[in-house]
Coordinates of C-alpha atoms in Angstrom, one line a residue:
M25 CA 0.0 0.0 0.0
K26 CA 1.3 3.4 -0.9
P27 CA 1.7 6.0 2.0
F28 CA -1.1 8.4 2.5
D29 CA -1.7 11.5 4.5
L30 CA -5.1 12.3 6.2
S31 CA -4.2 15.8 7.2
L32 CA -6.5 17.6 4.8
Y33 CA -9.0 15.2 3.1
L34 CA -11.3 16.6 0.3
V35 CA -14.6 14.9 -0.4
T36 CA -15.9 16.2 -3.7
D37 CA -19.4 17.4 -4.5
R38 CA -20.0 18.7 -8.0
S39 CA -23.1 20.5 -7.0
L40 CA -21.1 22.8 -4.8
S41 CA -18.4 23.6 -7.3
L42 CA -20.0 26.9 -8.4
G43 CA -20.3 25.6 -12.1
R44 CA -16.6 25.0 -12.3
P45 CA -15.1 21.8 -13.7
L46 CA -14.4 19.3 -10.9
E47 CA -10.9 18.7 -12.1
C48 CA -10.0 22.4 -11.9
V49 CA -11.4 22.8 -8.3
V50 CA -9.6 19.7 -7.1
E51 CA -6.3 20.6 -8.8
E52 CA -6.4 24.0 -7.1
A53 CA -7.2 22.4 -3.8
V54 CA -4.2 20.0 -4.1
Q55 CA -2.0 22.9 -4.8
G56 CA -3.2 24.6 -1.7
G57 CA -2.4 21.6 0.5
V58 CA -5.2 18.9 0.2
S59 CA -3.4 15.5 0.8
I60 CA -6.0 13.0 -0.2
V61 CA -9.1 13.2 -2.4
Q62 CA -12.4 11.2 -2.3
L63 CA -14.6 11.1 -5.2
R64 CA -18.2 11.0 -4.1
E65 CA -21.1 10.7 -6.6
K66 CA -24.6 9.7 -5.8
N67 CA -26.6 11.1 -8.7
C68 CA -24.9 9.9 -11.9
S69 CA -24.7 6.9 -14.0
S70 CA -22.0 4.1 -13.4
R71 CA -20.5 5.1 -16.8
E72 CA -20.2 8.8 -15.9
F73 CA -18.8 7.9 -12.4
Y74 CA -16.1 5.8 -14.0
E75 CA -15.1 8.4 -16.6
L76 CA -14.9 11.1 -14.0
A77 CA -12.9 8.8 -11.9
V78 CA -10.4 8.2 -14.7
R79 CA -10.1 12.0 -15.4
L80 CA -9.6 12.8 -11.7
K81 CA -7.0 10.1 -11.3
K82 CA -5.0 11.4 -14.2
C83 CA -5.2 15.0 -12.7
L84 CA -4.0 13.7 -9.3
K85 CA -1.2 11.5 -10.5
P86 CA 1.4 14.3 -11.0
Y87 CA 0.9 15.4 -7.4
H88 CA 1.1 11.9 -6.0
I89 CA -2.2 12.3 -4.3
P90 CA -4.4 9.1 -3.7
L91 CA -7.9 9.0 -5.2
I92 CA -10.3 7.4 -3.0
I93 CA -13.7 6.2 -4.3
N94 CA -16.7 6.6 -2.2
D95 CA -18.9 3.4 -1.6
R96 CA -18.5 2.0 -5.1
L97 CA -16.0 -1.0 -5.2
D98 CA -16.8 -1.6 -8.8
I99 CA -15.7 1.8 -9.8
A100 CA -12.7 1.7 -7.6
L101 CA -11.6 -1.6 -9.3
A102 CA -12.4 -0.3 -12.8
C103 CA -10.3 2.8 -12.6
D104 CA -7.6 1.3 -10.4
A105 CA -8.1 3.9 -7.7
E106 CA -5.7 3.9 -4.7
G107 CA -8.5 3.6 -2.3
L108 CA -12.1 2.9 -1.3
H109 CA -14.2 4.5 1.5
I110 CA -17.1 2.5 2.8
G111 CA -19.8 3.3 5.4
Q112 CA -21.6 1.1 8.0
R113 CA -24.3 0.2 5.5
D114 CA -22.1 -0.4 2.5
I115 CA -20.4 -3.6 1.3
P116 CA -18.9 -5.5 4.3
Y117 CA -15.4 -4.6 5.0
N118 CA -14.1 -8.1 4.7
I119 CA -15.5 -8.6 1.3
A120 CA -14.2 -5.2 0.2
R121 CA -10.7 -6.1 1.3
K122 CA -10.8 -9.6 -0.3
L123 CA -11.8 -8.1 -3.7
F124 CA -9.9 -4.9 -3.6
G125 CA -6.6 -6.3 -2.4
K126 CA -4.2 -5.8 0.4
D127 CA -2.2 -3.1 -1.2
K128 CA -5.2 -0.7 -1.5
I129 CA -6.3 1.9 1.0
I130 CA -9.7 1.2 2.7
G131 CA -11.4 3.7 5.0
L132 CA -14.3 2.9 7.1
S133 CA -16.9 5.5 8.5
V134 CA -17.6 5.0 12.2
E135 CA -20.7 6.7 13.8
S136 CA -20.2 5.6 17.4
V137 CA -17.6 4.4 19.9
Q138 CA -18.9 0.9 19.4
D139 CA -18.4 1.2 15.6
A140 CA -14.8 2.3 16.4
Q141 CA -14.3 -0.7 18.7
D142 CA -15.6 -3.0 16.0
A143 CA -13.2 -1.5 13.5
N144 CA -10.3 -2.3 15.8
E145 CA -11.0 -5.9 15.0
T146 CA -10.3 -5.2 11.3
D147 CA -7.2 -4.1 9.3
V148 CA -8.9 -1.0 7.8
D149 CA -6.3 1.6 6.9
Y150 CA -8.2 4.5 8.5
I151 CA -11.4 5.4 10.0
G152 CA -13.7 8.4 9.3
I153 CA -15.3 9.8 12.5
S154 CA -18.7 10.8 11.0
P155 CA -20.4 13.1 11.4
V156 CA -18.8 15.5 13.8
F157 CA -21.4 18.2 13.1
G158 CA -24.5 18.3 11.1
T159 CA -24.1 19.2 7.5
P160 CA -26.4 19.6 4.5
T161 CA -23.9 18.0 2.2
K162 CA -24.6 14.6 3.6
T163 CA -27.9 13.8 5.2
D164 CA -27.9 10.0 5.5
T165 CA -25.7 10.0 8.6
A166 CA -26.2 9.3 12.3
C167 CA -26.6 12.0 15.0
P168 CA -23.7 14.3 15.2
L169 CA -20.9 13.1 17.5
G170 CA -19.5 16.5 18.5
L171 CA -16.1 17.2 19.9
D172 CA -16.7 14.7 22.8
G173 CA -17.3 11.9 20.2
V174 CA -14.1 12.8 18.5
R175 CA -12.2 12.6 21.8
A176 CA -13.8 9.3 22.8
I177 CA -13.2 7.6 19.5
S178 CA -9.6 9.0 19.2
K179 CA -8.8 7.5 22.5
I180 CA -9.9 4.0 21.8
S181 CA -9.2 3.5 18.1
R182 CA -6.0 1.9 16.9
H183 CA -6.4 3.3 13.5
P184 CA -5.5 6.8 12.1
N185 CA -8.7 8.9 11.9
V186 CA -10.1 11.8 9.9
A187 CA -13.0 13.8 11.3
I188 CA -15.8 14.3 8.8
G189 CA -19.0 16.5 8.9
G190 CA -19.6 20.2 9.0
I191 CA -15.9 21.1 9.2
N192 CA -14.5 24.5 8.2
H193 CA -11.8 27.0 9.2
T194 CA -13.9 28.1 12.2
N195 CA -13.9 24.7 14.0
A196 CA -10.9 22.9 12.6
T197 CA -8.6 23.8 15.4
E198 CA -10.8 22.3 18.0
I199 CA -11.3 19.2 16.0
I200 CA -7.5 18.5 15.8
K201 CA -7.0 19.5 19.5
S202 CA -9.7 16.8 20.3
G203 CA -7.5 14.1 18.7
A204 CA -8.3 13.9 15.1
N205 CA -5.3 13.1 12.8
G206 CA -6.9 15.0 10.0
I207 CA -10.1 16.9 8.8
S208 CA -12.3 16.1 5.9
V209 CA -14.1 19.0 4.2
V210 CA -16.6 19.4 1.3
S211 CA -18.1 22.8 0.9
A212 CA -15.3 24.6 2.7
I213 CA -13.2 24.0 -0.4
M214 CA -15.7 23.1 -3.2
S215 CA -17.6 26.3 -2.8
A216 CA -14.7 28.5 -2.0
G217 CA -14.0 31.4 -4.4
S218 CA -10.4 30.2 -4.3
P219 CA -10.1 26.5 -3.5
R220 CA -6.3 27.0 -3.4
E221 CA -6.5 29.6 -0.7
A222 CA -9.2 27.8 1.3
A223 CA -7.1 24.6 1.3
A224 CA -4.1 26.5 2.3
E225 CA -5.8 28.1 5.3
L226 CA -7.2 24.8 6.5
R227 CA -3.8 23.1 6.0
R228 CA -2.1 25.7 8.1
I229 CA -4.6 25.1 10.8
V230 CA -3.9 21.3 10.8
D231 CA -0.1 21.7 10.5
E232 CA 0.1 24.2 13.4
K233 CA -1.3 21.5 15.8
E234 CA 1.0 18.7 14.8

């Protein structure tokens, strides 16, 4: 498995990109300090998802930034993505690992301390603590965990973690202080006037707390 950095994890959402091509927003964000990118698509055909993944992987390759595919193991396999991110109601982790391979990155969302304890019994590569705060960009999640949830899960998890949900420059510092290894953002970068500058500000916050 190639090394990866959870410091600043971008989850894409084309509906928030202000009409700009996804590849342009992502490339700017990477230039600003995004360290890993997850392609999340819920409202397009499998063909469109695949073609978008191929284009995004090509865009990220010169920067050596891993491409993570959300939920869709078939798309991850088809485009030879570096990773896959699954939730509690997606394909079981053991099946995903068997089919995707030991050399690939697999992340798992955890929505409670119990989920994190269960994840400790697996060899996932990282966990996503989700959601920390409520967010309109993802409505199919459990109740927000808050900073107390981040602290509790960070203390018991044996895996690196990234905090997900409602995160921006106003609360990123407290999330890192609460034990998160990195922050995952959507609109804070996707909807920014300058994705590069927004990413640079968030990366500075994360790096200051290391």
